[in-house]
Amino acid sequence: MTGRSHKYTNRIDTLRHTMQTHGVDAVFLAPSGDMEYVTGLRRRPPDPVETSFQGDDLLGILVTQDRLITFLPASSAIHGVEGLLQDCPWLMQEIVRLPRGIDQPAEGYAVFGTLGLANATVALPRFAQAMTVINLARHYPHMRFVNTDTFMDSLRTMRDPDDIEAIRKACRITDAIFRQVVDDLHTGDEIADVIREIHAQMVKQGAEGPSFNTMLLYGGPHTERQEFPQPSFAGPGSLNATLTPGTVLAFDFGVLYAGWCSDFGRTVYIGEPTAAMLHDHQLVADSQQAALDIMRGGEVTGAQADAAARRVFADAGRSEEFIHGLGHGVGVNVHEPPSLSAGSDTILQNGMTLAVEPSLWVDRRYFVRAEDVVVVTPLGAETLHGVPTRDIFVIE
């Protein structure tokens, strides 16, 4: 058995043990972070808008205590799933290939009855299609449904060394993209130009694509106050904004690499920053560092990390300008448990990877922000990025 096979068969065994603990008879892993983390089968990249294909409500992997069944609708062949499956031989022992045609759903759902699951408790990921649950309930009125979040969240926070190295690589690709984009920036560029260059650099630097919609936050001391933050994807007007001296551009983007995500933020100044901007830049860096210093495995909760960062802003009289939680887990999805926020009682453990992203919304006009993916260690959190948070980036 190869190392990769051993890794994912162990995760499947762990899932089965957890199912017993939670009284779950079967898990249907529809395409999701749950499926990818547990089985190693990659999801196809999402389309810009919702799309559906015949039978895709049955695309996924059914896990019981003694069966592991991969369901492949006919449409999966043209969408690359068959090719991805070749890298997961442990999922090829039992495959149900569903033919094209109107009877395909009934034929596929009949398998659940054959396995004796008509009265079972079945867990599905939160991102499973509604039609999967609707059709199962139609065929098996006494089947009960639960969300995998109740037991998967704790499993998915764990990272092995290979996982962490893949995330580190994603972060270093992100660093390279940021540095190249900043080197090529000039006053007069439009926000849309910056976004296009970020995405072009993703291809050049070896990323699979963005881990979420790239977001730029643009403003300055003399721009209009905003009732709500206006990210770059909020409308055509924000995309056409031109970089002018005296303004601030806050980056928020990430990449996907080998199935793992990065999530990154830095602040760039158009023209020489004012003394107030420089002060705020260091204040944000201080806030982030205060959290990283206490994020020792087994010692603090997500809420305590959030409080440590928030205390720096409170001491400076700036609490109201930090308008969101400190951060979140990062893994095969860009937003995962645990949360770094006031309500999080999860104790951070060594090996967890999280985004730590303090910011200031200055006078409701512009953002100063920093965001790093970090790994929790016994000595505190270690950043996986190579762009120092305190560096000042100035565009002429």
XYZ file of C-alpha atoms in Angstrom:
396
model
C 0.000 0.000 0.000
C 1.395 3.409 -0.966
C 1.658 6.275 1.484
C -1.248 8.046 -0.185
C -3.428 4.925 -0.106
C -2.597 4.410 3.556
C -3.451 8.030 4.353
C -6.933 7.916 2.855
C -7.854 4.398 3.933
C -6.973 5.487 7.472
C -9.229 8.524 7.122
C -12.075 6.338 5.876
C -11.567 4.011 8.858
C -11.592 7.018 11.200
C -14.832 8.201 9.617
C -16.393 4.774 10.181
C -15.432 4.821 13.843
C -16.880 8.317 14.201
C -20.100 7.200 12.487
C -20.560 4.521 15.138
C -20.021 7.055 17.908
C -22.675 9.371 16.447
C -25.234 6.720 15.523
C -24.860 7.244 11.770
C -25.466 4.226 9.531
C -24.169 5.668 6.268
C -22.480 8.772 4.906
C -23.075 9.924 1.351
C -20.071 12.082 0.469
C -21.306 14.328 -2.308
C -18.621 16.519 -3.972
C -17.421 18.685 -1.096
C -14.523 19.369 1.189
C -15.657 16.388 3.256
C -15.365 14.073 0.250
C -11.974 15.414 -0.746
C -10.486 15.332 2.750
C -11.692 11.828 3.627
C -11.292 10.006 0.304
C -8.726 11.997 -1.694
C -11.076 12.332 -4.689
C -10.787 15.867 -6.008
C -13.797 17.999 -6.855
C -14.103 19.465 -10.323
C -13.545 23.249 -10.341
C -16.767 25.185 -9.787
C -18.447 26.956 -12.663
C -19.022 30.732 -12.477
C -22.776 30.086 -12.326
C -24.797 27.095 -11.168
C -24.932 24.189 -13.578
C -26.572 20.794 -13.339
C -26.335 17.559 -15.287
C -28.517 14.506 -15.357
C -27.764 12.294 -12.393
C -25.304 14.623 -10.676
C -27.371 14.400 -7.490
C -25.954 10.861 -7.195
C -22.320 11.716 -7.866
C -20.429 10.795 -4.731
C -19.206 8.081 -2.399
C -21.361 6.036 -0.043
C -19.632 4.897 3.143
C -21.091 2.264 5.470
C -19.324 0.089 8.018
C -18.570 -2.588 5.431
C -19.078 -0.975 2.017
C -17.406 1.815 0.078
C -19.353 2.521 -3.110
C -18.483 5.157 -5.699
C -21.480 6.408 -7.692
C -20.649 7.674 -11.183
C -23.456 9.185 -13.276
C -22.917 9.063 -17.033
C -22.108 12.793 -17.055
C -19.096 12.244 -14.774
C -17.017 10.861 -17.646
C -17.054 14.114 -19.612
C -16.342 16.190 -16.512
C -13.087 14.475 -15.644
C -14.237 12.472 -12.638
C -13.190 9.150 -14.188
C -9.685 10.514 -14.679
C -9.486 11.829 -11.124
C -10.630 8.447 -9.856
C -7.564 6.764 -11.366
C -5.491 8.448 -8.650
C -7.707 6.873 -5.964
C -7.562 3.086 -6.458
C -9.025 2.530 -2.975
C -12.283 3.979 -4.361
C -12.425 1.641 -7.360
C -13.267 -1.611 -5.585
C -17.009 -1.063 -5.945
C -18.335 1.357 -8.551
C -21.945 1.927 -9.560
C -21.963 3.440 -13.044
C -25.340 4.937 -13.803
C -26.500 4.913 -17.434
C -28.001 7.832 -19.280
C -31.761 7.982 -19.407
C -34.854 8.758 -17.441
C -34.616 5.662 -15.224
C -31.131 6.520 -14.007
C -32.236 8.121 -10.687
C -34.447 5.179 -9.694
C -31.708 2.692 -10.544
C -29.164 4.588 -8.486
C -31.332 5.207 -5.448
C -32.365 1.541 -5.406
C -28.832 0.710 -4.215
C -29.583 2.292 -0.827
C -32.497 -0.095 -0.349
C -30.426 -3.090 -1.410
C -27.958 -2.188 1.354
C -30.732 -2.165 3.959
C -30.669 1.598 4.478
C -34.405 2.257 4.059
C -34.740 3.101 7.770
C -31.180 4.297 8.285
C -29.659 7.523 9.540
C -27.709 8.968 6.624
C -25.313 11.906 6.889
C -24.587 14.291 4.022
C -22.299 17.336 3.705
C -23.877 20.765 3.934
C -23.054 21.307 0.248
C -24.864 18.201 -0.975
C -27.573 18.897 -3.518
C -31.066 19.361 -2.156
C -32.256 16.922 -4.824
C -30.159 14.170 -3.251
C -32.070 14.468 0.014
C -35.419 15.015 -1.721
C -35.002 11.903 -3.865
C -33.771 9.756 -0.986
C -36.745 10.861 1.117
C -39.102 10.145 -1.774
C -37.776 6.605 -2.150
C -37.315 5.954 1.587
C -39.820 7.937 3.692
C -38.413 6.554 6.961
C -34.793 7.445 6.228
C -33.370 10.070 8.613
C -30.874 12.750 7.580
C -28.141 14.550 9.509
C -25.366 16.929 8.570
C -21.776 15.679 8.496
C -20.701 18.914 10.218
C -21.656 17.381 13.555
C -18.688 15.026 13.375
C -16.569 16.013 10.362
C -15.502 19.414 11.664
C -13.243 17.888 14.310
C -11.755 15.404 11.815
C -10.979 18.005 9.165
C -9.018 20.320 11.457
C -6.196 17.774 11.670
C -3.265 18.112 9.240
C -0.444 15.681 8.565
C 3.017 16.968 7.516
C 2.236 16.488 3.815
C -0.940 18.548 4.164
C 0.950 21.368 5.867
C 3.662 21.378 3.206
C 1.040 21.587 0.454
C -0.599 24.539 2.218
C 2.831 26.139 2.673
C 3.428 25.774 -1.069
C 0.053 27.394 -1.782
C 1.048 30.268 0.492
C 4.437 30.738 -1.164
C 2.780 30.785 -4.605
C 0.481 33.481 -3.242
C 3.499 35.446 -2.010
C 5.102 35.285 -5.451
C 1.894 36.466 -7.113
C 1.584 39.396 -4.727
C 5.185 40.504 -5.169
C 4.962 40.346 -8.960
C 1.668 42.233 -9.065
C 2.973 44.951 -6.752
C 6.163 45.292 -8.808
C 4.038 45.922 -11.911
C 1.560 48.352 -10.299
C 1.505 52.051 -11.187
C -0.675 55.014 -10.401
C -3.392 55.267 -13.028
C -4.022 51.516 -13.139
C -7.633 50.420 -12.719
C -8.808 47.924 -10.114
C -9.906 45.616 -12.932
C -6.330 45.629 -14.282
C -4.995 44.564 -10.891
C -7.448 41.677 -10.632
C -6.626 40.502 -14.152
C -2.924 40.510 -13.319
C -3.481 38.567 -10.088
C -5.291 35.859 -12.033
C -2.696 35.832 -14.822
C 0.035 35.353 -12.226
C -1.869 32.438 -10.696
C -1.393 30.570 -13.963
C 2.255 31.607 -14.311
C 3.140 30.673 -10.732
C 1.592 27.191 -10.895
C -1.649 27.603 -8.963
C -4.708 25.616 -9.970
C -6.804 28.770 -9.657
C -8.253 31.070 -7.009
C -9.474 29.615 -3.725
C -12.226 32.278 -3.610
C -13.277 35.397 -5.482
C -10.358 37.816 -5.490
C -11.252 40.930 -3.506
C -9.612 44.346 -3.459
C -10.695 47.109 -1.081
C -9.831 50.595 -2.291
C -10.176 54.014 -0.682
C -8.379 56.796 1.088
C -8.702 59.642 3.596
C -10.480 61.815 1.045
C -12.739 59.229 -0.582
C -16.414 58.986 0.280
C -17.430 57.353 3.539
C -19.186 54.030 3.091
C -22.162 52.597 4.903
C -20.855 49.125 4.109
C -17.476 47.917 2.805
C -17.371 47.954 -1.002
C -15.165 45.124 -2.302
C -14.030 45.071 -5.912
C -16.678 42.563 -7.002
C -19.555 44.686 -5.618
C -20.212 46.484 -8.910
C -18.795 47.877 -12.160
C -17.995 51.239 -10.596
C -15.564 49.752 -8.107
C -13.765 47.819 -10.867
C -13.238 51.009 -12.868
C -11.703 52.941 -9.976
C -8.256 54.340 -10.788
C -5.315 54.149 -8.399
C -4.469 57.715 -7.394
C -1.835 59.085 -4.985
C -2.930 59.284 -1.370
C -5.109 56.174 -1.513
C -4.867 52.674 -0.080
C -5.394 49.284 -1.735
C -6.041 46.268 0.508
C -5.583 42.814 -1.030
C -7.605 39.715 -0.135
C -6.988 36.696 -2.360
C -5.845 33.106 -2.297
C -4.962 30.171 -4.509
C -5.649 26.482 -4.770
C -2.656 24.149 -5.004
C -2.807 20.328 -4.913
C -6.275 20.632 -3.418
C -5.233 22.947 -0.573
C -6.042 26.637 -0.126
C -4.267 29.823 0.792
C -5.876 33.053 2.022
C -3.733 36.173 2.038
C -3.991 39.887 2.691
C -1.682 42.883 2.595
C -2.073 46.649 2.284
C -0.462 48.698 -0.474
C -0.135 52.486 -0.470
C -0.529 54.558 -3.628
C 2.045 57.291 -3.184
C 3.848 57.907 0.090
C 1.682 56.883 3.054
C 0.883 59.436 5.719
C 2.174 59.108 9.267
C -1.314 58.002 10.319
C -1.325 55.258 7.685
C 2.086 54.022 8.806
C 0.913 53.996 12.421
C -2.183 51.996 11.515
C -0.121 49.552 9.447
C 2.032 48.746 12.471
C -1.017 48.603 14.741
C -2.569 45.918 12.539
C 0.730 44.008 12.546
C 0.872 44.295 16.350
C -2.664 42.930 16.596
C -1.812 39.948 14.438
C 1.385 39.225 16.351
C -0.431 39.360 19.691
C -2.683 36.554 18.499
C 0.119 34.473 16.975
C 2.125 34.634 20.192
C -0.580 32.980 22.304
C -1.783 30.416 19.720
C 0.034 27.512 21.385
C -1.427 24.079 20.789
C -3.711 22.818 23.549
C -3.656 26.073 25.523
C -6.043 28.639 24.043
C -9.432 28.800 22.358
C -10.363 30.582 19.175
C -12.127 33.189 21.303
C -8.969 33.861 23.322
C -6.917 34.374 20.157
C -9.547 36.800 18.878
C -9.532 38.651 22.196
C -5.733 38.996 22.178
C -5.791 40.665 18.762
C -8.785 42.818 19.647
C -7.127 44.024 22.857
C -4.400 45.774 20.838
C -7.029 47.812 19.016
C -8.950 48.470 22.242
C -5.837 49.832 23.951
C -5.442 52.244 21.034
C -9.104 53.272 21.172
C -9.817 51.667 17.793
C -12.080 48.718 18.669
C -14.983 49.894 16.525
C -12.826 49.824 13.399
C -12.187 46.062 13.629
C -15.514 44.926 12.203
C -15.116 41.151 11.783
C -13.723 38.080 13.513
C -9.996 37.454 13.636
C -9.958 34.433 11.358
C -10.898 30.897 10.447
C -9.533 27.509 9.537
C -8.011 26.993 6.085
C -7.734 23.604 4.395
C -9.364 21.955 1.402
C -11.908 24.772 1.725
C -10.802 28.333 2.280
C -13.210 28.810 5.200
C -13.298 25.898 7.633
C -13.597 25.374 11.375
C -12.346 26.369 13.800
C -13.314 30.014 13.978
C -11.189 32.683 15.608
C -14.038 34.743 17.005
C -15.714 35.710 20.252
C -17.979 32.660 20.269
C -15.379 29.990 19.525
C -14.679 27.619 22.413
C -12.574 25.256 20.266
C -9.148 24.690 21.806
C -6.512 25.202 19.127
C -4.338 22.140 18.554
C -0.856 21.709 17.113
C -1.019 21.280 13.352
C -4.200 23.269 12.810
C -3.937 25.746 9.934
C -5.823 29.022 10.179
C -6.052 32.433 8.549
C -5.358 35.294 10.966
C -6.664 38.558 9.497
C -6.928 41.656 11.686
C -7.906 44.893 9.975
C -8.922 48.486 10.560
C -11.738 50.120 8.607
C -10.358 53.620 8.933
C -13.065 56.275 9.215
C -15.287 54.025 7.068
C -13.203 55.093 4.071
C -10.452 52.492 3.575
C -8.984 49.315 5.025
C -5.580 48.550 6.460
C -5.332 44.773 6.740
C -2.975 41.834 7.012
C -3.796 38.169 6.589
C -1.571 35.122 6.916
C -2.232 31.407 6.951
C -0.479 30.031 10.023
C 0.081 26.640 11.610
C -0.391 26.172 15.353
C 2.715 24.906 17.181
C 3.690 24.397 20.849
C 5.492 27.769 20.727
C 2.746 29.785 19.042
C 1.493 30.131 15.500
C 4.008 30.048 12.631
C 3.164 31.918 9.448
C 3.382 29.919 6.228
C 3.940 33.055 4.143
C 7.200 34.769 3.308
C 6.001 38.372 2.897
C 6.635 40.149 6.217
C 3.484 41.723 7.622
C 5.298 44.904 8.641
C 6.758 45.610 5.190
C 5.454 48.810 3.601
C 4.570 48.581 -0.098
C 4.419 51.908 -1.933
C 3.269 52.366 -5.540
C 4.560 55.370 -7.455
